[in-house]
CSV table of C-alpha atoms and ligand atoms in Angstrom, one decimal:
chain,number,residue,atom,x,y,z
A,77,MET,CA,5.6,-28.9,-8.7
A,78,THR,CA,3.2,-28.2,-5.9
A,79,ARG,CA,5.1,-26.4,-3.0
A,80,GLU,CA,4.3,-26.4,0.7
A,81,ALA,CA,4.5,-22.9,2.2
A,82,LYS,CA,3.9,-21.5,5.8
A,83,ALA,CA,1.4,-18.5,5.1
A,84,LEU,CA,-0.5,-16.0,7.3
A,85,VAL,CA,-4.1,-16.9,6.8
A,86,CYS,CA,-7.5,-14.9,7.9
A,87,ARG,CA,-10.1,-17.6,8.7
A,88,ASP,CA,-12.7,-15.4,9.9
A,89,TRP,CA,-13.1,-11.5,10.2
A,90,ASN,CA,-12.1,-10.3,13.6
A,91,LYS,CA,-10.4,-13.7,14.7
A,92,PRO,CA,-6.7,-13.8,15.2
A,93,VAL,CA,-4.7,-14.4,11.9
A,94,GLN,CA,-2.9,-17.6,11.9
A,95,VAL,CA,0.0,-19.2,10.5
A,96,GLU,CA,-0.7,-22.4,8.4
A,97,THR,CA,1.0,-24.6,6.1
A,98,ILE,CA,-0.6,-24.4,2.7
A,99,THR,CA,0.1,-25.7,-0.9
A,100,VAL,CA,1.0,-23.4,-3.7
A,101,ALA,CA,0.2,-25.2,-7.1
A,102,PRO,CA,2.8,-24.5,-10.0
A,103,PRO,CA,2.2,-21.7,-12.5
A,104,GLN,CA,-0.2,-22.1,-15.2
A,105,ARG,CA,-0.3,-20.2,-18.7
A,106,ASN,CA,1.0,-16.6,-18.0
A,107,GLU,CA,1.9,-17.2,-14.5
A,108,ILE,CA,5.1,-17.5,-12.4
A,109,THR,CA,5.9,-18.8,-8.8
A,110,ILE,CA,8.0,-16.6,-6.6
A,111,LYS,CA,9.8,-17.6,-3.5
A,112,VAL,CA,8.9,-14.9,-1.2
A,113,ALA,CA,11.7,-12.8,0.4
A,114,ALA,CA,9.9,-10.3,2.5
A,115,CYS,CA,6.5,-8.9,2.7
A,116,GLY,CA,5.5,-5.6,4.4
A,117,VAL,CA,2.5,-5.5,6.9
A,118,CYS,CA,0.1,-2.9,5.6
A,119,HIS,CA,-2.8,-1.5,7.3
A,120,SER,CA,-4.9,-2.9,4.6
A,121,ASP,CA,-3.9,-6.3,5.5
A,122,LEU,CA,-5.2,-5.7,9.1
A,123,SER,CA,-8.3,-4.3,7.6
A,124,ALA,CA,-8.8,-7.3,5.5
A,125,ALA,CA,-8.5,-9.5,8.8
A,126,THR,CA,-11.0,-7.4,10.6
A,127,GLY,CA,-13.5,-7.3,7.6
A,128,LYS,CA,-13.0,-3.5,7.4
A,129,ILE,CA,-11.8,-4.1,3.9
A,130,GLN,CA,-14.3,-6.9,2.8
A,131,MET,CA,-12.3,-9.6,1.3
A,132,PRO,CA,-13.9,-13.0,2.0
A,133,PRO,CA,-11.8,-15.5,4.1
A,134,PRO,CA,-10.4,-17.9,4.0
A,135,LEU,CA,-7.8,-15.5,2.9
A,136,VAL,CA,-3.9,-15.5,2.4
A,137,LEU,CA,-3.0,-12.1,3.4
A,138,GLY,CA,0.0,-10.0,2.2
A,139,HIS,CA,0.2,-7.8,-1.0
A,140,GLU,CA,3.4,-5.9,-0.4
A,141,GLY,CA,6.0,-8.6,-1.1
A,142,ALA,CA,9.2,-9.1,-3.2
A,143,GLY,CA,11.2,-12.3,-4.1
A,144,ARG,CA,12.6,-14.3,-6.8
A,145,VAL,CA,11.1,-16.3,-9.5
A,146,VAL,CA,11.5,-20.1,-9.0
A,147,ALA,CA,9.1,-21.3,-11.9
A,148,VAL,CA,7.6,-20.0,-15.1
A,149,GLY,CA,4.4,-21.2,-16.8
A,150,GLU,CA,3.6,-21.7,-20.5
A,151,GLY,CA,3.9,-18.5,-22.6
A,152,VAL,CA,5.9,-16.5,-20.0
A,153,THR,CA,8.7,-14.7,-21.9
A,154,ALA,CA,9.3,-11.5,-19.6
A,155,PHE,CA,10.4,-13.5,-16.6
A,156,LYS,CA,13.0,-16.3,-16.0
A,157,GLU,CA,14.1,-18.3,-12.9
A,158,GLY,CA,16.1,-16.1,-10.6
A,159,ASP,CA,14.6,-12.8,-11.4
A,160,ALA,CA,13.9,-10.3,-8.8
A,161,VAL,CA,10.3,-9.1,-8.7
A,162,ILE,CA,8.0,-7.0,-6.5
A,163,SER,CA,4.3,-8.3,-6.3
A,164,SER,CA,1.6,-5.7,-7.6
A,165,PHE,CA,-2.0,-6.0,-6.4
A,166,ILE,CA,-3.1,-4.2,-9.5
A,167,SER,CA,-4.8,-6.7,-11.9
A,168,MET,CA,-5.2,-5.3,-15.3
A,169,CYS,CA,-6.9,-6.8,-18.4
A,170,GLY,CA,-4.8,-4.6,-20.7
A,171,LYS,CA,-8.0,-4.2,-22.9
A,172,CYS,CA,-10.7,-2.3,-21.2
A,173,ARG,CA,-11.1,1.5,-21.7
A,174,GLN,CA,-9.2,2.3,-18.5
A,175,CYS,CA,-6.4,0.1,-19.3
A,176,VAL,CA,-5.9,1.3,-22.7
A,177,ARG,CA,-6.0,5.0,-21.6
A,178,GLY,CA,-3.1,4.2,-19.2
A,179,ARG,CA,-5.1,3.8,-15.7
A,180,PRO,CA,-4.5,0.1,-14.9
A,181,VAL,CA,-5.6,0.8,-11.2
A,182,LEU,CA,-9.0,1.6,-12.7
A,183,CYS,CA,-9.0,-1.7,-14.8
A,184,GLU,CA,-12.8,-2.3,-15.3
A,185,ASN,CA,-12.2,-6.2,-15.0
A,186,ALA,CA,-10.2,-6.0,-12.0
A,187,SER,CA,-12.9,-6.4,-9.4
A,188,LYS,CA,-13.0,-10.1,-10.4
A,189,ALA,CA,-9.4,-10.6,-9.1
A,190,LEU,CA,-9.9,-9.0,-5.9
A,191,VAL,CA,-9.3,-12.3,-4.0
A,192,THR,CA,-8.2,-14.7,-6.8
A,193,LEU,CA,-5.9,-14.7,-9.9
A,194,PRO,CA,-7.3,-12.7,-12.9
A,195,ASP,CA,-8.9,-16.1,-14.0
A,196,GLY,CA,-11.1,-16.3,-11.0
A,197,THR,CA,-9.3,-19.3,-9.5
A,198,VAL,CA,-6.5,-19.8,-7.1
A,199,ARG,CA,-3.4,-21.8,-6.7
A,200,THR,CA,-3.5,-22.0,-2.9
A,201,HIS,CA,-5.1,-24.8,-0.8
A,202,ASP,CA,-5.0,-25.6,2.8
A,203,LYS,CA,-4.0,-29.0,4.3
A,204,ASP,CA,-7.5,-30.3,3.6
A,205,GLY,CA,-7.2,-29.4,0.0
A,206,LYS,CA,-9.9,-26.4,0.3
A,207,PRO,CA,-9.2,-23.3,-1.8
A,208,LEU,CA,-7.6,-20.3,-0.1
A,209,ASN,CA,-8.4,-16.9,-1.5
A,210,VAL,CA,-5.4,-14.5,-1.9
A,211,PHE,CA,-5.3,-10.7,-1.1
A,212,GLY,CA,-5.3,-8.7,-4.3
A,213,ALA,CA,-4.3,-11.5,-6.5
A,214,CYS,CA,-1.0,-11.7,-4.5
A,215,GLY,CA,-1.1,-13.5,-1.0
A,216,VAL,CA,2.4,-12.9,-0.6
A,217,MET,CA,2.6,-13.3,3.4
A,218,ALA,CA,3.6,-16.9,2.3
A,219,GLU,CA,6.9,-18.6,1.5
A,220,TYR,CA,5.9,-19.1,-2.0
A,221,ALA,CA,3.2,-17.5,-4.1
A,222,THR,CA,1.9,-18.2,-7.9
A,223,LEU,CA,1.0,-14.8,-9.5
A,224,HIS,CA,-0.1,-13.9,-13.1
A,225,VAL,CA,2.6,-12.1,-14.8
A,226,ASP,CA,0.8,-8.8,-14.6
A,227,ASN,CA,0.7,-9.1,-10.9
A,228,ALA,CA,4.6,-9.0,-10.8
A,229,VAL,CA,7.1,-6.3,-11.6
A,230,LYS,CA,10.7,-7.2,-12.5
A,231,ILE,CA,13.5,-5.2,-10.8
A,232,ASP,CA,17.1,-5.0,-10.7
A,233,GLN,CA,19.0,-7.6,-8.8
A,234,ASP,CA,20.9,-5.1,-6.7
A,235,VAL,CA,18.1,-3.7,-4.5
A,236,PRO,CA,17.7,-5.5,-1.1
A,237,LEU,CA,14.4,-7.4,-1.4
A,238,GLN,CA,13.1,-6.2,2.0
A,239,ASN,CA,13.4,-2.7,1.0
A,240,ALA,CA,11.9,-3.5,-2.6
A,241,ALA,CA,8.9,-5.2,-1.1
A,242,LEU,CA,7.7,-1.8,0.4
A,243,VAL,CA,7.4,-0.5,-3.2
A,244,GLY,CA,4.8,-2.8,-3.8
A,245,CYS,CA,2.3,-0.8,-1.4
A,246,ALA,CA,3.4,1.7,1.1
A,247,VAL,CA,6.1,3.6,-1.0
A,248,MET,CA,4.1,3.5,-4.3
A,249,THR,CA,0.9,4.4,-2.5
A,250,GLY,CA,2.3,7.5,-0.6
A,251,VAL,CA,4.8,8.7,-3.1
A,252,GLY,CA,2.5,8.1,-6.0
A,253,ALA,CA,-0.4,10.1,-4.3
A,254,VAL,CA,2.0,13.2,-4.5
A,255,PHE,CA,3.6,12.4,-7.9
A,256,ASN,CA,0.8,10.9,-10.0
A,257,THR,CA,-2.4,11.7,-8.3
A,258,ALA,CA,-1.8,15.4,-7.0
A,259,GLN,CA,1.0,16.3,-9.5
A,260,LEU,CA,2.3,18.6,-6.7
A,261,GLU,CA,4.2,21.5,-8.1
A,262,PRO,CA,7.4,22.6,-6.4
A,263,GLY,CA,6.8,25.4,-3.8
A,264,SER,CA,3.5,23.9,-2.9
A,265,ARG,CA,2.2,23.8,0.8
A,266,ALA,CA,0.9,20.3,1.9
A,267,ALA,CA,-0.5,18.6,4.9
A,268,VAL,CA,-0.5,14.8,5.6
A,269,PHE,CA,-3.0,13.4,7.9
A,270,GLY,CA,-1.8,10.0,9.3
A,271,VAL,CA,2.1,9.2,9.1
A,272,GLY,CA,2.2,5.5,9.4
A,273,GLY,CA,3.8,3.4,6.5
A,274,VAL,CA,1.6,5.4,3.7
A,275,GLY,CA,1.8,8.8,5.2
A,276,LEU,CA,5.4,8.8,5.8
A,277,ASN,CA,5.9,8.2,2.2
A,278,ALA,CA,3.4,11.0,1.2
A,279,ILE,CA,5.6,13.0,3.3
A,280,GLN,CA,8.8,12.0,1.6
A,281,GLY,CA,7.2,12.3,-1.8
A,282,CYS,CA,6.3,15.9,-1.0
A,283,ARG,CA,9.9,16.6,0.0
A,284,THR,CA,11.1,15.1,-3.2
A,285,ALA,CA,8.6,17.0,-5.2
A,286,GLY,CA,9.8,20.2,-3.7
A,287,ALA,CA,7.0,21.2,-1.3
A,288,GLU,CA,7.7,24.4,0.6
A,289,MET,CA,5.9,23.4,3.7
A,290,ILE,CA,5.0,19.8,4.8
A,291,VAL,CA,2.7,19.4,7.8
A,292,ALA,CA,2.3,16.1,9.5
A,293,VAL,CA,-0.7,15.4,11.6
A,294,ASP,CA,-0.8,12.2,13.6
A,295,THR,CA,-2.1,11.3,17.2
A,296,ASN,CA,1.2,9.3,17.7
A,297,SER,CA,4.1,11.6,18.8
A,298,GLU,CA,6.7,8.8,17.8
A,299,LYS,CA,5.3,8.8,14.2
A,300,LEU,CA,5.5,12.5,14.1
A,301,GLU,CA,9.3,12.4,15.1
A,302,LEU,CA,9.7,10.0,12.1
A,303,ALA,CA,7.9,12.2,9.9
A,304,ARG,CA,10.3,15.0,10.7
A,305,GLN,CA,13.2,12.6,9.4
A,306,PHE,CA,11.2,12.0,6.1
A,307,GLY,CA,10.8,15.8,5.4
A,308,ALA,CA,7.9,17.2,7.3
A,309,THR,CA,8.5,20.9,8.2
A,310,HIS,CA,5.9,21.0,11.0
A,311,THR,CA,4.1,18.4,12.9
A,312,ILE,CA,0.8,18.7,14.8
A,313,ASN,CA,-0.4,16.0,17.4
A,314,ALA,CA,-4.0,15.7,16.8
A,315,LYS,CA,-4.4,14.3,20.4
A,316,ASP,CA,-3.3,17.7,21.8
A,317,GLU,CA,-5.1,19.9,19.3
A,318,PRO,CA,-8.9,20.1,19.5
A,319,ASP,CA,-9.0,21.2,16.0
A,320,ALA,CA,-6.0,20.0,13.8
A,321,ALA,CA,-7.4,21.4,10.7
A,322,LYS,CA,-7.7,24.8,12.1
A,323,ALA,CA,-4.1,24.5,13.4
A,324,VAL,CA,-2.8,23.5,9.9
A,325,LYS,CA,-4.6,26.4,8.3
A,326,LYS,CA,-3.1,28.9,10.9
A,327,LEU,CA,0.3,27.6,10.2
A,328,THR,CA,0.1,27.6,6.4
A,329,GLY,CA,-2.8,29.9,5.4
A,330,GLY,CA,-4.4,27.0,3.8
A,331,VAL,CA,-2.5,24.1,1.9
A,332,ASP,CA,-2.4,23.4,-1.8
A,333,TYR,CA,-2.6,19.7,-1.2
A,334,ALA,CA,-4.0,17.6,1.8
A,335,PHE,CA,-3.3,13.8,1.9
A,336,GLU,CA,-5.7,11.6,4.0
A,337,CYS,CA,-3.7,8.5,4.9
A,338,VAL,CA,-5.8,7.3,7.9
A,339,GLY,CA,-9.0,5.8,6.4
A,340,ALA,CA,-11.8,7.7,8.2
A,341,GLY,CA,-14.4,10.1,7.0
A,342,SER,CA,-13.9,12.3,10.0
A,343,VAL,CA,-10.2,12.8,8.9
A,344,VAL,CA,-11.2,13.3,5.3
A,345,ALA,CA,-13.3,16.3,6.4
A,346,GLN,CA,-10.5,17.8,8.4
A,347,ALA,CA,-8.1,17.3,5.4
A,348,TYR,CA,-10.7,19.2,3.4
A,349,LYS,CA,-10.9,22.0,6.0
A,350,THR,CA,-7.2,22.7,5.7
A,351,LEU,CA,-7.3,23.6,2.0
A,352,GLY,CA,-6.6,26.9,0.8
A,353,LYS,CA,-8.2,28.4,-2.4
A,354,GLY,CA,-7.7,26.1,-5.1
A,355,GLY,CA,-6.5,23.5,-2.9
A,356,THR,CA,-6.9,19.6,-3.5
A,357,ALA,CA,-7.7,16.9,-0.9
A,358,ILE,CA,-6.3,13.3,-1.8
A,359,VAL,CA,-8.1,10.4,-0.1
A,360,VAL,CA,-5.7,7.6,0.4
A,361,GLY,CA,-7.0,5.8,3.4
A,362,VAL,CA,-9.4,2.9,3.1
A,363,ALA,CA,-12.5,3.7,5.2
A,364,ASP,CA,-15.3,1.2,6.1
A,365,PRO,CA,-18.0,0.8,3.3
A,366,SER,CA,-20.7,2.5,5.5
A,367,ASP,CA,-18.3,5.3,6.5
A,368,LYS,CA,-19.5,8.8,5.3
A,369,THR,CA,-18.1,12.4,5.4
A,370,SER,CA,-19.2,15.9,4.7
A,371,PHE,CA,-17.9,19.3,3.8
A,372,SER,CA,-19.3,22.6,2.7
A,373,THR,CA,-20.5,22.3,-0.9
A,374,LEU,CA,-20.1,25.9,-1.5
A,375,SER,CA,-16.4,25.8,-1.1
A,376,LEU,CA,-16.1,23.5,-4.1
A,377,PRO,CA,-17.0,26.1,-6.9
A,378,ALA,CA,-16.5,29.2,-4.7
A,379,GLU,CA,-12.9,28.3,-3.9
A,380,GLU,CA,-12.3,26.0,-6.9
A,381,ARG,CA,-11.4,23.3,-4.3
A,382,THR,CA,-11.0,19.5,-5.6
A,383,ILE,CA,-11.4,16.1,-3.7
A,384,LYS,CA,-10.0,13.1,-5.2
A,385,GLY,CA,-9.2,9.5,-4.4
A,386,SER,CA,-5.7,7.8,-5.0
A,387,TRP,CA,-5.5,3.9,-5.5
A,388,LEU,CA,-1.9,2.5,-5.1
A,389,GLY,CA,-0.7,6.1,-6.0
A,390,SER,CA,-2.4,6.1,-9.2
A,391,ALA,CA,0.4,3.8,-10.3
A,392,ARG,CA,1.2,2.2,-13.6
A,393,PRO,CA,3.2,-0.6,-11.7
A,394,GLN,CA,5.5,-1.7,-14.4
A,395,TYR,CA,6.6,1.9,-15.1
A,396,ASP,CA,6.4,3.3,-11.7
A,397,PHE,CA,8.1,0.5,-9.5
A,398,PRO,CA,11.4,0.8,-11.1
A,399,ARG,CA,11.0,4.7,-11.2
A,400,ILE,CA,10.7,4.7,-7.5
A,401,LEU,CA,13.8,2.1,-7.1
A,402,ALA,CA,15.8,4.5,-9.2
A,403,LEU,CA,14.9,7.5,-6.8
A,404,TYR,CA,16.0,5.3,-3.8
A,405,LYS,CA,19.3,4.3,-5.5
A,406,ALA,CA,19.9,7.9,-6.3
A,407,GLY,CA,19.4,8.8,-2.5
A,408,ASN,CA,16.2,10.7,-3.0
A,409,LEU,CA,13.8,8.5,-1.1
A,410,LYS,CA,14.3,6.7,2.1
A,411,LEU,CA,13.5,3.0,2.2
A,412,ASP,CA,15.8,1.5,4.7
A,413,GLU,CA,14.6,3.8,7.4
A,414,LEU,CA,10.9,2.7,7.0
A,415,ILE,CA,11.6,-0.7,8.3
A,416,THR,CA,11.3,-0.5,12.0
A,417,ARG,CA,11.2,-4.3,12.7
A,418,THR,CA,11.4,-7.5,10.9
A,419,TYR,CA,9.4,-10.7,12.0
A,420,SER,CA,9.6,-14.3,10.9
A,421,ILE,CA,6.5,-15.9,9.3
A,422,ASP,CA,5.8,-17.5,12.6
A,423,GLU,CA,6.0,-14.1,14.3
A,424,ALA,CA,3.6,-12.6,11.8
A,425,PRO,CA,0.6,-12.6,14.3
A,426,GLN,CA,2.8,-10.4,16.5
A,427,ALA,CA,3.3,-8.0,13.6
A,428,PHE,CA,-0.3,-7.4,13.3
A,429,ALA,CA,-0.6,-6.9,17.0
A,430,ASP,CA,2.2,-4.3,16.8
A,431,MET,CA,0.6,-2.5,13.9
A,432,GLU,CA,-2.5,-2.1,15.9
A,433,LYS,CA,-0.5,-0.5,18.8
A,434,GLY,CA,1.0,1.7,16.3
A,435,LEU,CA,4.7,0.6,17.1
A,436,ASN,CA,6.1,0.4,13.5
A,437,ALA,CA,6.8,2.7,10.6
A,438,ARG,CA,6.8,-0.6,8.7
A,439,GLY,CA,7.0,-4.1,10.2
A,440,VAL,CA,8.3,-6.5,7.6
A,441,ILE,CA,7.9,-10.4,7.5
A,442,VAL,CA,11.2,-11.9,6.2
A,443,PHE,CA,11.6,-15.4,5.0
A,444,ASP,CA,14.8,-17.4,4.8
B,553,NAD,P1,-0.6,2.7,9.6
B,553,NAD,O1,-1.4,1.9,10.6
B,553,NAD,O2,0.8,2.4,9.4
B,553,NAD,O3,-0.7,4.2,9.7
B,553,NAD,C1,-1.9,4.9,10.2
B,553,NAD,C2,-1.5,6.3,10.9
B,553,NAD,O4,-2.7,7.0,11.2
B,553,NAD,C3,-0.7,5.9,12.2
B,553,NAD,O5,0.5,6.5,12.4
B,553,NAD,C4,-2.0,6.4,13.2
B,553,NAD,O6,-1.3,7.0,14.4
B,553,NAD,C5,-2.6,7.5,12.4
B,553,NAD,N1,-3.7,8.0,12.9
B,553,NAD,C6,-4.8,7.2,13.4
B,553,NAD,N2,-6.0,7.9,13.7
B,553,NAD,C7,-5.7,9.2,13.3
B,553,NAD,C8,-6.3,10.5,13.5
B,553,NAD,N3,-7.6,10.5,13.8
B,553,NAD,N4,-5.6,11.7,13.1
B,553,NAD,C9,-4.5,11.4,12.4
B,553,NAD,N5,-3.6,10.5,12.5
B,553,NAD,C10,-4.3,9.2,12.9
B,553,NAD,O7,-1.4,2.3,8.2
B,553,NAD,P2,-0.8,2.4,6.7
B,553,NAD,O8,-0.4,1.1,6.3
B,553,NAD,O9,0.0,3.7,6.6
B,553,NAD,O10,-2.2,2.7,6.0
B,553,NAD,C11,-2.9,4.0,6.1
B,553,NAD,C12,-4.2,3.8,5.5
B,553,NAD,O11,-4.2,3.8,4.0
B,553,NAD,C13,-5.2,2.6,5.7
B,553,NAD,O12,-6.4,3.1,5.8
B,553,NAD,C14,-5.0,1.7,4.6
B,553,NAD,O13,-5.9,0.7,4.5
B,553,NAD,C15,-4.9,2.6,3.4
B,553,NAD,N6,-4.1,2.1,2.2
B,553,NAD,C16,-4.5,2.7,1.0
B,553,NAD,C17,-3.9,2.2,-0.1
B,553,NAD,C18,-4.4,2.8,-1.5
B,553,NAD,O14,-4.0,2.3,-2.6
B,553,NAD,N7,-5.3,3.9,-1.5
B,553,NAD,C19,-2.9,1.6,0.0
B,553,NAD,C20,-2.4,1.1,1.0
B,553,NAD,C21,-2.9,1.4,2.3
B,554,ZN,ZN1,-1.1,-2.0,1.4
């Protein structure tokens, strides 16, 4: 059956996001419909609403959700009604060179599914029957969502869905940048630039992986206080420090890993500058397409430095989401403490305004 759902929609870049009642069509072959329980508000949702991330509107926002399956389409064997799932914005064809070598975040056919389901169509329509795009094949800032089975990961029933939702982006992105992309060795020295929802998870990833020094850099002193709780050994307020990179280098002698979790070329340059010999800078933040950065070319060979990107923490979602939840259940990762505030779907525009003000580690929209 087609369901009505309240959803958060971006109608135009740089216009306020709005709550609308949309329709969600039933699952087709290899699809499921979920009743969304919770969805985190990620900076990427805000960037999609401003056009910094260029996803064409009208767009149902949300890619960090969790819920329960309420309907399964033809051919679905891995899910049944009542199953708990986390949404995954990684569309993977399973057949291209990247998918078969175990790198689904690099799927060569995924770009087709940036704002639709993998077959290029959507199950979401507005009250006039016009199609609505969905963020990253998800669009889970909505009471219901129909997803391709590859955009959903089944999880144990015993994890609160509010916490599980955050694994769909912030936790996987931050922790995965450390575990999968950097493969940080115990005893390493690390710096994290930008300790919002993603950066705090890079901090706790570094802690869990056994980093010796973890320096948090942010312009917001409250975020730096949180970073300490998540495992930062040192903090630097970039507002007070004219050259934050120099300050990190002075403290650490040069880090082995620097994580950029802001999304600005100027900060990427700072992260690169903090590296010691043999160091690696990992770029996680998503910058404007026109943004550029620069660094000393000579330092790459002469100091064997590396600069690399990380998309959803280089995840293999079906493997990594349950692995992260297991670390949470064992007490090795904090998820509860990430949620500063919850909002109803009607309050979702407020959640976006609060993110712009930097008020929350994570704001989470919760549904009944
Ligand atoms: P957020 O708004 O929660 O956090 C951003 C943090 O950066 C804030 O604490 C802010 O105070 C800080 N900041 C801003 N300017 C700074 C500066 N000049 N120096 C130091 N800190 C600064 O955002 P988030 O949800 O954590 O997302 C962070 C970035 O990661 C965004 O660009 C987002 O689009 C991106 N992202 C990337 C992926 C990926 O797969 N690569 C996934 C999710 C989010
Ligand atoms: Zn995200």
